[in-house]
XYZ file of C-alpha atoms in Angstrom:
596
model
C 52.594 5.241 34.585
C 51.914 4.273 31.288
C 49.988 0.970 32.431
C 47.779 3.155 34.928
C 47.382 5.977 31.479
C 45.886 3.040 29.154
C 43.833 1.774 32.005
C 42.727 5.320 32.436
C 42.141 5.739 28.930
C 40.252 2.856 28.300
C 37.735 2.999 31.505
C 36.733 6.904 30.646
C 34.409 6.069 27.511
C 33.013 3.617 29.549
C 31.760 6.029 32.377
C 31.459 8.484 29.632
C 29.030 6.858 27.953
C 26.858 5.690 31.170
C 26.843 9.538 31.806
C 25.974 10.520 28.642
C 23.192 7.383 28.757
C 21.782 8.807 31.960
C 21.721 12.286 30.618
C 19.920 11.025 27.503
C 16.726 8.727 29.663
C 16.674 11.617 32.366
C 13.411 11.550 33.928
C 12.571 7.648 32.693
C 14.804 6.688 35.396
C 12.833 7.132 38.065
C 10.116 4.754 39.033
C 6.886 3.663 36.678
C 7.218 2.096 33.341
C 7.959 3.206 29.580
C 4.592 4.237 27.950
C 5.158 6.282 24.514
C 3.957 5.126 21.032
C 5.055 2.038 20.217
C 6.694 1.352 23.948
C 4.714 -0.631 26.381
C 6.091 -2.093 29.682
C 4.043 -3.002 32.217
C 4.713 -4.690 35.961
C 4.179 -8.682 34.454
C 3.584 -9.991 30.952
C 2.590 -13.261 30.243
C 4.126 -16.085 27.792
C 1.118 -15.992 26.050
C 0.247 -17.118 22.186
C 1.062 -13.204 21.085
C 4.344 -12.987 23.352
C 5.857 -16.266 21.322
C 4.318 -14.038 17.758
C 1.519 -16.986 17.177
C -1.149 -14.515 16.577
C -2.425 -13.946 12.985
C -0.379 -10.360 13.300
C 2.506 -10.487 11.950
C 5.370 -11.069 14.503
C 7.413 -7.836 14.788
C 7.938 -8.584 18.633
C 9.836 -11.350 18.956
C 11.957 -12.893 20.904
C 11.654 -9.034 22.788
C 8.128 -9.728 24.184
C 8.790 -13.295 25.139
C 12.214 -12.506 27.170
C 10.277 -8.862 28.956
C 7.625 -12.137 29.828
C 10.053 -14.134 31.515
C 12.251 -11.602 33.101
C 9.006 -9.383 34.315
C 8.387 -13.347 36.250
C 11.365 -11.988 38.405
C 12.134 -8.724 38.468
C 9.597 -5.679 37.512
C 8.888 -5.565 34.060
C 9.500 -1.468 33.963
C 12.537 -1.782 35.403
C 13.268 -4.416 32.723
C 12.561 -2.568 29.832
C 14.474 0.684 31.179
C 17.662 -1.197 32.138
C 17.727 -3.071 28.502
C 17.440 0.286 27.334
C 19.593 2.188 29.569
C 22.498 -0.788 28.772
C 21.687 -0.373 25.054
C 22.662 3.434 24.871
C 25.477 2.968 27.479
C 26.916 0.401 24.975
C 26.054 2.271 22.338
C 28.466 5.200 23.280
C 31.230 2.311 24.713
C 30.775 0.324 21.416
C 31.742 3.685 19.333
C 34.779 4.178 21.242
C 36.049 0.238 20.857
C 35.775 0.850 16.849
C 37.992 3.839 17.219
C 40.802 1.664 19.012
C 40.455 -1.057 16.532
C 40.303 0.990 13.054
C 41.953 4.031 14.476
C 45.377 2.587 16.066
C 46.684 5.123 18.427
C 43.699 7.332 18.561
C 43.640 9.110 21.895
C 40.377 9.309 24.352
C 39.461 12.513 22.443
C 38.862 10.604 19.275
C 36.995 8.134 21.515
C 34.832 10.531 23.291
C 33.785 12.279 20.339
C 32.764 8.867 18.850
C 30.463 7.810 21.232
C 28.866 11.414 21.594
C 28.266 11.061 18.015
C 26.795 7.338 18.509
C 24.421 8.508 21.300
C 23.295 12.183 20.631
C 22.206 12.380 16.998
C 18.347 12.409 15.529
C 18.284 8.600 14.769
C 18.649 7.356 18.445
C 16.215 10.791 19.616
C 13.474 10.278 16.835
C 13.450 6.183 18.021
C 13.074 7.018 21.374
C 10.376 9.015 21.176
C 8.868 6.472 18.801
C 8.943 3.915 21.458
C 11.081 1.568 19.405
C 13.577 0.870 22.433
C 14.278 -2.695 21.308
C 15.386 -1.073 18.021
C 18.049 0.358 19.533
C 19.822 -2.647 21.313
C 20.130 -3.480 17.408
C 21.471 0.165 16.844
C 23.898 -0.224 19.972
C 25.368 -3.693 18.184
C 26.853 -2.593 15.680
C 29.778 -1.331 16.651
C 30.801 -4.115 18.465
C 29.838 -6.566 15.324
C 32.357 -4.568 13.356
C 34.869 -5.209 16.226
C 34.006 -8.638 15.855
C 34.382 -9.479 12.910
C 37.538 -7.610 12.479
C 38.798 -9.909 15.114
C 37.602 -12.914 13.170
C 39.617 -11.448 10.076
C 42.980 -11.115 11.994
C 42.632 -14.793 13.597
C 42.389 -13.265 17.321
C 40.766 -15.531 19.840
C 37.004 -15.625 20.687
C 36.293 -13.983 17.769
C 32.870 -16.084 16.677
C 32.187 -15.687 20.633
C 31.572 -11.836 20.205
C 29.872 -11.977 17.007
C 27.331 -14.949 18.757
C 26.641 -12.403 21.094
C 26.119 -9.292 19.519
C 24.348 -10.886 16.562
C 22.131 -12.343 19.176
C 21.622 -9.494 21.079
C 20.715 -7.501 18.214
C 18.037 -10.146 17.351
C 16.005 -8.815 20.264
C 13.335 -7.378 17.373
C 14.005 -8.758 13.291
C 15.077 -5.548 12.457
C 17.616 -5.473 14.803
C 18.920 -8.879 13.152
C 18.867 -7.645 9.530
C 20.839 -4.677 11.134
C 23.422 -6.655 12.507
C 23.793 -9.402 9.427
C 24.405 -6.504 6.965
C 27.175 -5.088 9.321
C 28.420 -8.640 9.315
C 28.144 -9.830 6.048
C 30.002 -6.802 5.139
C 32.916 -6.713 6.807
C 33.688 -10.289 6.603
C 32.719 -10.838 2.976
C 35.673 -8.035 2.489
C 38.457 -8.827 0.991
C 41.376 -9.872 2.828
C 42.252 -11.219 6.093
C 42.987 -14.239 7.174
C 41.383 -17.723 5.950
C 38.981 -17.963 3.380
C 35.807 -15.340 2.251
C 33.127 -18.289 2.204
C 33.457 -20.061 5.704
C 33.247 -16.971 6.744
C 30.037 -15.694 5.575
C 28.565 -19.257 5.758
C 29.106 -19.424 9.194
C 27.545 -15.700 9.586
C 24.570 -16.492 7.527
C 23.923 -19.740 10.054
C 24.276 -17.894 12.805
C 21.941 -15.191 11.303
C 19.407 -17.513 11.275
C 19.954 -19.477 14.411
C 19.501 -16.029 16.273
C 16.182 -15.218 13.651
C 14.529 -18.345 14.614
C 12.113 -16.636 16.665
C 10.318 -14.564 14.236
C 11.139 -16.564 11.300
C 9.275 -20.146 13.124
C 6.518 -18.222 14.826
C 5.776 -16.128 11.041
C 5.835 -19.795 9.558
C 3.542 -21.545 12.017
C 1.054 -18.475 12.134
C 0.999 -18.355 8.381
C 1.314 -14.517 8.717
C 4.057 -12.063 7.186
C 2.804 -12.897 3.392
C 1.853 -9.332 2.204
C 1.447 -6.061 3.539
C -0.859 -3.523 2.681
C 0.575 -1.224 0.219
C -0.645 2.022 1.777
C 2.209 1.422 4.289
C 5.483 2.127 1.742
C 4.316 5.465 1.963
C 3.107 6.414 5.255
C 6.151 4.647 6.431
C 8.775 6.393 3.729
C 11.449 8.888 5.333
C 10.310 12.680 5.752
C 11.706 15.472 4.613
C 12.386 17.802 7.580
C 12.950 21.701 7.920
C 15.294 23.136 5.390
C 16.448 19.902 4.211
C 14.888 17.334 1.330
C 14.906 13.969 2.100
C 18.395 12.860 1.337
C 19.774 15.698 3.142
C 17.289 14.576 6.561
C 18.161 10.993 6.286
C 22.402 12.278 6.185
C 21.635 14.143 9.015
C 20.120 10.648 10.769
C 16.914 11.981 10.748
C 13.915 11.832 8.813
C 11.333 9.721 10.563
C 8.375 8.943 9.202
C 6.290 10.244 12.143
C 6.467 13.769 12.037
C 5.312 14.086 15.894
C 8.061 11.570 17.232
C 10.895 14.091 16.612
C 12.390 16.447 19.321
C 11.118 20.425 18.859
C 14.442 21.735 17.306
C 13.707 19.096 14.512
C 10.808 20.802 13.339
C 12.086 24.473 12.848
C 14.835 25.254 10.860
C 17.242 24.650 13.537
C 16.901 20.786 11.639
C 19.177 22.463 9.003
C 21.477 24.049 11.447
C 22.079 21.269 13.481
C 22.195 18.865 9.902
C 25.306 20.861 9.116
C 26.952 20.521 12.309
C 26.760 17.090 12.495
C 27.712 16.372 8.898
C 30.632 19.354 9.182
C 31.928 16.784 11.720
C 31.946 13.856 9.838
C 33.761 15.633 6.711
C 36.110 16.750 8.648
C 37.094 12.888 9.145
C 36.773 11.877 5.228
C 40.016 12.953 3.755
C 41.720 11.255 6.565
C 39.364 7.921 5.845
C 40.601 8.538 2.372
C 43.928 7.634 3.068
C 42.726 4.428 4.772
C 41.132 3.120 1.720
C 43.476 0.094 1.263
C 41.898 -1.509 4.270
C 38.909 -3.193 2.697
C 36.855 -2.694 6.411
C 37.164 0.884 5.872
C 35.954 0.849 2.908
C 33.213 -1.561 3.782
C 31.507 0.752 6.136
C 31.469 3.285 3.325
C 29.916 1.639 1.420
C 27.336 0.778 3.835
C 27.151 4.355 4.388
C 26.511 5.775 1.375
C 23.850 3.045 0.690
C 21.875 3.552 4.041
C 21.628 7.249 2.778
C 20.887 6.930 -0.654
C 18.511 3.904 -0.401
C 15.965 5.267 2.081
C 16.061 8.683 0.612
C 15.257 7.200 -2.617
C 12.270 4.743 -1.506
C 10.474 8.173 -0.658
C 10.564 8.876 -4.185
C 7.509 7.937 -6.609
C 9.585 5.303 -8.360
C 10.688 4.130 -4.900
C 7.075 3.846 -3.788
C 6.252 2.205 -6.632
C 8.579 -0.664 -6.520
C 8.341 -0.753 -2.820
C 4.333 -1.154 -3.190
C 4.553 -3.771 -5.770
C 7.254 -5.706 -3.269
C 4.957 -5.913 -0.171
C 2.247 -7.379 -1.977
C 4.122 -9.967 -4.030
C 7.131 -10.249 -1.979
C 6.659 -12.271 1.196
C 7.753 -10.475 4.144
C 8.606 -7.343 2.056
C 6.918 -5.322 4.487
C 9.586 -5.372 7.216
C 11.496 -3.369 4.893
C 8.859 -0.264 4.827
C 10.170 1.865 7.434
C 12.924 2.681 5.258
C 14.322 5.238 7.541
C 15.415 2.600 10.316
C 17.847 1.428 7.829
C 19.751 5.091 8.578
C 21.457 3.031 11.302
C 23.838 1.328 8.916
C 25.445 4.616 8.156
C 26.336 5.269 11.765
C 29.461 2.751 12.151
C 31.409 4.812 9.362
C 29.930 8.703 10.879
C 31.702 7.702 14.499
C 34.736 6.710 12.665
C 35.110 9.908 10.265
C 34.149 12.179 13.103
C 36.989 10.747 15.549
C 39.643 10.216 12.502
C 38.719 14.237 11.721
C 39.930 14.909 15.507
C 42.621 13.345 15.733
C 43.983 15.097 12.638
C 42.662 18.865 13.798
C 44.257 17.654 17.121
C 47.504 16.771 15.278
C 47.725 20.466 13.667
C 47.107 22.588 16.508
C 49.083 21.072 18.886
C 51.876 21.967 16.924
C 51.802 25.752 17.880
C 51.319 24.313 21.716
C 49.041 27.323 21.472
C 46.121 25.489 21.857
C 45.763 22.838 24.546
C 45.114 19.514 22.609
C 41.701 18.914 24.566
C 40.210 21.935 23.073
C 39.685 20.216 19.737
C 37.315 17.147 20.866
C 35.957 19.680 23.364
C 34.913 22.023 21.126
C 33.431 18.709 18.442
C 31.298 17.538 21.201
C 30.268 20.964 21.609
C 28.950 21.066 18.191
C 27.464 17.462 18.211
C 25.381 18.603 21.378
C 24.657 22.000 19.916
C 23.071 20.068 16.808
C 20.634 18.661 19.087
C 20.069 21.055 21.859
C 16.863 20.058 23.511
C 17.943 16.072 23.211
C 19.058 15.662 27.059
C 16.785 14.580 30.188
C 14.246 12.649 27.894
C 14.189 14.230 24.838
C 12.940 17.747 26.528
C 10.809 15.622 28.882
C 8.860 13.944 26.504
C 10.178 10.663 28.186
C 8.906 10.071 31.250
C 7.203 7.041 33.415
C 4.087 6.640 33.695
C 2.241 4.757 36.936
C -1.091 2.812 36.193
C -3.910 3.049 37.782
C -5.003 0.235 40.147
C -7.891 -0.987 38.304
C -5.210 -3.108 35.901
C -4.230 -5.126 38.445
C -7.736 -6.082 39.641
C -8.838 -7.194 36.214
C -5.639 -9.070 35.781
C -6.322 -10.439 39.613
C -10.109 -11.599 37.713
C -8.416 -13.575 35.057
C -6.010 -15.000 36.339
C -8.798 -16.254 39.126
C -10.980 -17.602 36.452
C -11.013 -20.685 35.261
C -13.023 -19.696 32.162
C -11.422 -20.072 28.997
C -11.363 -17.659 25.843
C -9.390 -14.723 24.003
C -9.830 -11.200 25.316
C -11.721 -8.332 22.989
C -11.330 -4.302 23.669
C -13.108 -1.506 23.203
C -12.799 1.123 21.964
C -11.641 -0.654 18.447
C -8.202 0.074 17.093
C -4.914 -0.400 18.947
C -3.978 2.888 19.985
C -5.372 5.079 23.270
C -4.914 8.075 24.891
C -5.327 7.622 28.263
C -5.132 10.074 30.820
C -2.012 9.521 32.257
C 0.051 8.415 28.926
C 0.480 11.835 27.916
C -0.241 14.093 24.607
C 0.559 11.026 22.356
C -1.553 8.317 21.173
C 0.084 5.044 22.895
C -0.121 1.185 22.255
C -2.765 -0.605 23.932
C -1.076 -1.865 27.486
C -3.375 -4.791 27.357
C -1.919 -7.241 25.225
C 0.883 -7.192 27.687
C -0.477 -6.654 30.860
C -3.307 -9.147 30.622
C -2.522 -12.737 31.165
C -4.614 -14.333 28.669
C -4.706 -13.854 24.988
C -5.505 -10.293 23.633
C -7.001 -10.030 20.037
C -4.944 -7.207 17.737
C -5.484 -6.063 14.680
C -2.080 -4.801 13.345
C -3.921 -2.004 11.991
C -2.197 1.437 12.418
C -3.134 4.996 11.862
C -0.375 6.979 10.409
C -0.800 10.822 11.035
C -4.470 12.308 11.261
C -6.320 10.009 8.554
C -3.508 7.558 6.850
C -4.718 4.137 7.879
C -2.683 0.901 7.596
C -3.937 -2.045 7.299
C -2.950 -4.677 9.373
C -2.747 -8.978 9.487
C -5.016 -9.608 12.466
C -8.115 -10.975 10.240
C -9.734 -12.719 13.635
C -9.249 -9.529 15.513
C -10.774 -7.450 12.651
C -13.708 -9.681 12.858
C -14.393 -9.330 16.275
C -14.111 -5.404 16.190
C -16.779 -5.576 13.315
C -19.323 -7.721 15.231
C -18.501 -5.593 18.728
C -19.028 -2.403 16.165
C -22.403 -3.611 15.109
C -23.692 -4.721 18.468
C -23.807 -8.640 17.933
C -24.984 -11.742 19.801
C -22.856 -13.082 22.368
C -22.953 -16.456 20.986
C -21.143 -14.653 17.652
C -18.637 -13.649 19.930
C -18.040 -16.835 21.759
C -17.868 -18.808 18.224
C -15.025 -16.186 17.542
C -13.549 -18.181 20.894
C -13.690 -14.649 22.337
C -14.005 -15.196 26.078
C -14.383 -12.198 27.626
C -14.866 -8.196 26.880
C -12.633 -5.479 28.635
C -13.890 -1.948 28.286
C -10.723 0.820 28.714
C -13.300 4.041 29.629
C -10.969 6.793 29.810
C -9.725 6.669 26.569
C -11.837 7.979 23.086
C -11.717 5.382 20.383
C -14.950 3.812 18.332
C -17.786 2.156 20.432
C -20.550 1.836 17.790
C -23.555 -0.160 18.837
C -21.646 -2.653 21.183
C -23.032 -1.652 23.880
C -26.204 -3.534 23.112
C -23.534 -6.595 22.969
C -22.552 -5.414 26.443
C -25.755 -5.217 27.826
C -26.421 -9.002 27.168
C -22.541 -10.144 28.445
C -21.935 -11.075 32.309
C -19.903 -7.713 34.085
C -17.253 -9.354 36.497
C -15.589 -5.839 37.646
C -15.657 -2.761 36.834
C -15.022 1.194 37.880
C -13.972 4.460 36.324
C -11.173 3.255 34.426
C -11.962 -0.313 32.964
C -14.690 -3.165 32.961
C -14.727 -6.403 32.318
C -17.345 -8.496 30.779
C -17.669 -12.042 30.808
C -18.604 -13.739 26.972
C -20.796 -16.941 28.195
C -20.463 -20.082 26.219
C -17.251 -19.292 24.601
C -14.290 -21.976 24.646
C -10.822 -21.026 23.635
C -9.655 -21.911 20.286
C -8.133 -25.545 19.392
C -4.488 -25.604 21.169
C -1.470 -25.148 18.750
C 1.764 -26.573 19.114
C 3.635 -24.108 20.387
C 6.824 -26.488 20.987
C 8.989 -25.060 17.459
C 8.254 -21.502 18.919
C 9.391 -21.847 22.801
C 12.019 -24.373 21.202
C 13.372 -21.415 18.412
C 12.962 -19.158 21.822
C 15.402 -21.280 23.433
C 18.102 -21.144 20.573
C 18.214 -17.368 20.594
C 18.661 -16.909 24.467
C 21.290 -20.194 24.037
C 23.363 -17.894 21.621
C 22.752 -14.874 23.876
C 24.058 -16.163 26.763
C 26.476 -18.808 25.023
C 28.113 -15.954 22.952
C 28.925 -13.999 26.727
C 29.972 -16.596 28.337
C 32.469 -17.560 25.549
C 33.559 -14.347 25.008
C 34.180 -13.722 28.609
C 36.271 -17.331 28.714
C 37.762 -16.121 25.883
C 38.742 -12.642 27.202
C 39.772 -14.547 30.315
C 42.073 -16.769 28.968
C 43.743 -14.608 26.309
C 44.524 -12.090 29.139
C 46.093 -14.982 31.109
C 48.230 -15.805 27.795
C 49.445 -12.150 27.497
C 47.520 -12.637 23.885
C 44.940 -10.035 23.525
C 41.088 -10.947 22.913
C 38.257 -9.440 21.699
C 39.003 -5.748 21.088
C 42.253 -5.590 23.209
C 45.229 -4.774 21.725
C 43.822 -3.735 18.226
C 45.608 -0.106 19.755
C 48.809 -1.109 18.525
C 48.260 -3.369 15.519
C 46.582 -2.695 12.684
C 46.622 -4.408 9.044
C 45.430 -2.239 6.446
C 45.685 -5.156 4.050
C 44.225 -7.561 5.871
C 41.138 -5.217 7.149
């Protein structure tokens, strides 16, 4: 009975979570592809120049654009993107639970279930969604594990290093995702305590860091991009006060995004204070009992991570934190990864699960002493409040996530180039990388283009923040193209810009200028209500790179990916057939406070 209550016990987060996962995507579930903001699947992309980041943008999609390219060769690439993201809240929620069982000895599935409610249904993971940044969250959805990690590592349990590989990794899928995840690392393992030494610890963490980095970190070196960023970023990207609440008290609540339109509709009333309170109410209630935990140095690690990913963000939206933050993106190469300020909220969420399920397990403790009360009411009642906070979060954010079909007319003008043997980089109009198209909804959306077309599309980086806030972007090539289209130019100034052919998205608004006399002198190829394609005679494609370091850096990160799951697996395997529990298992019934 007891076997069959831990097996019970352990499998219900699981299926929990999945439920909670499905609730969450809703409507996205069904067939078509992600389109919203800064989400883009389409049926195929292509291992082109931009999917390896070897444009002159900077490279803020990789490895995630080369792996959608080489799955999408297989499988559809919507139903790609959905199931990475589908997985990523599922684990999210499972993850939660785990680092209740591991910090929490003896905590009970209410604890658990609480945990990963907290995980999944909070403003952070809602405001992301509907920001499109669905690769973020894969990064969000690791960290819980990397704390069970590397708590493994620090009590000498098996297959330790195998778990990390793989949730470092698979929080690599965008750079942010890494930072997130070394942080988390860095932090528990550079705690004091546990066994072997601090610095072959954190040595071996910082390697692996950049083993799984390599991606981003080769392609920004060969394209010579990611030196500075334009400063007019720090601030259209700085955390946002919400309803009710100033800054600090949004960014506590896991809110606070800088895009004011990417938040669900109880976030912008005063129900954003309401449901702030809740949520925080439920992770005091945890504290004192945290508190009495703070001999073990991981505890006390997350806290501190905590308190930093609330304090730091909410004081980078200050002016001295403007300041500083402008000066760093144009002398500081790279700085500007660091300007959406509020992403780094994520940090805080390892220690919020915790608090909230250590705060049940002690209400659950004192009202079950009455026997007045049945036991369950307690996390019933929490995940009550945790939903409540967030009412209108479930199917898709209040339907704001939804698929979307495209019309036909992509697939003829990919049909075109892939036919052609003509050579050249592709140019759009209208200008600017953002459309409204039809059947993309309310919300402006990222170009599909760039990854639906198989040949080279020419971006920018520039971004419009709000109604006028413009942000300048790395794409100096691209920019120079969109001025000669703008101004109606030869065709021969295109094709020495190796520009090799002209698509024209017509159901979407966006600046034209005079290119249509540059149109008028270009070869059409296809065309009909939605899109047309124009040939650019003359023009040759630009002088092949090497593009060997990138696929090779490519290959590293998936190695570690799949390397770290197969180990851990083995090592799961094997410590199961030894009676010696692996990674995660058995942390229920041993727990070191002195060791962490």
């Amino acid at each position: 009975m007891t076997a069959r209550r831990t097996a019970t016990t352990r499998a219900v987060p699981i299926l929990y979570s999945a439920a909670l996962a499905a609730l969450v995507l809703g409507p996205l579930l069904g067939p078509g592809y992600l389109l919203i903001r800064d989400a883009v699947s389409t049926p195929r992309s292509y291992l082109t120049d931009s999917a390896l980041g070897l444009s002159d943008a900077a490279a803020r999609a990789v490895p995630q654009d080369w792996l959608v390219a080489v799955l999408s060769s297989v499988v559809d690439g919507g139903v790609v993107v959905k199931t990475i993201l589908f997985a990523a809240l599922w684990l999210a929620g499972w993850g939660a639970a785990r680092l209740v069982t591991v910090l929490l000895p003896g905590a009970g599935l209410g604890p658990q279930l609480v945990a990963s409610t907290v995980m999944l249904w909070n403003p952070y993971v809602a405001e992301r969604l509907l920001q499109g940044h669905w690769s973020l969250l894969t990064g969000y959805a690791a960290l819980p594990w990397i704390v069970c990690a590397a708590v493994s590592i620090r009590r000498g349990r098996p297959g330790g290093w195998w778990a990390l590989t793989l949730c470092i990794a698979a929080a690599g899928l965008t750079p942010t995702g890494a930072i997130l995840a070394a942080v988390v690392a860095l932090a528990v393992l550079g705690a004091p305590g546990g066994r072997g030494s601090r610095a072959p610890r954190l040595l071996w963490t910082v390697l692996l860091v950049v083993a799984v980095s390599a991606p981003w970190l080769v392609a920004t070196a060969m394209s010579g991009g990611g030196a500075t960023s334009d400063p007019a970023g720090v601030a259209a990207f700085a955390a946002r006060a919400e309803p009710g609440l100033g800054t600090i008290g949004s960014v506590a609540g896991l809110g606070g995004i800088w895009n004011g339109d990417a938040v669900p509709a109880s976030r912008t009333s005063l129900w954003a204070l309401g449901g702030t309170v809740l949520l925080l109410a439920v992770v005091a209630c945890g504290l004192p009992a945290l508190w009495r935990r703070r001999r073990n140095p991981v505890v006390v690690a997350l806290a501190v991570l905590a308190l930093a990913a609330v304090l730091l963000p909410a004081l980078a939206a200050t002016g001295f934190g403007l300041a500083v933050g402008e000066w760093a993106v144009v002398h500081v190469p790279g700085a500007g990864l660091l300007r959406d300020t509020q992403k780094w909220v994520a940090l805080a969420a390892p220690l919020y699960v915790l608090a909230a399920a250590a705060g049940v397990r002690s209400l659950s403790a004192r009202v079950s002493v009455p026997a007045a009360v049945p036991v369950a009411a307690v996390p019933v009642t929490v995940i009550a409040a945790v939903v409540l906070a967030l009412p209108d979060f479930a199917w898709g954010v209040g339907g704001a996530l939804k698929p979307v079909q495209y019309p036909a007319s992509w697939q003829r003008v990919v049909e075109r180039l892939e036919a052609s043997p003509e050579q050249g980089d592709v140019a759009v109009l209208p200008t600017g990388m953002f459309r409204m198209f039809p059947y993309s909804g309310d919300a402006p959306v990222l170009d599909p283009a760039p990854r639906m077309l198989p040949v080279d599309v020419l971006q920018t980086g520039q971004l419009v923040v709000g109604q006028a806030s413009t942000v300048e972007g790395e794409g100096a090539r691209a920019a120079r193209v969109e001025e000669l289209l703008l101004s109606g130019a030869a065709p021969d100034e295109l094709a020495d810009q190796s520009v090799g052919w002209v698509l024209v998205e017509r159901t979407t608004p966006g600046p034209l200028g005079e290119s249509q006399r540059t149109l008028d002198r270009l070869e059409p190829v296809w065309s009909d209500d939605e899109l047309a394609l124009y040939r650019v005679p003359g023009a040759a494609a630009a002088p092949p790179g090497d593009r060997s370091p990138a696929v090779a850096a490519h290959l590293v990160w998936a190695t570690l990916l799949v390397g770290g799951a197969l180990g851990a697996l083995g090592s799961r395997l094997w410590s199961h057939r030894r009676n010696r529990p692996g990674f995660g298992a058995g942390d229920e019934t041993r727990h070191v406070p002195s060791r962490g």
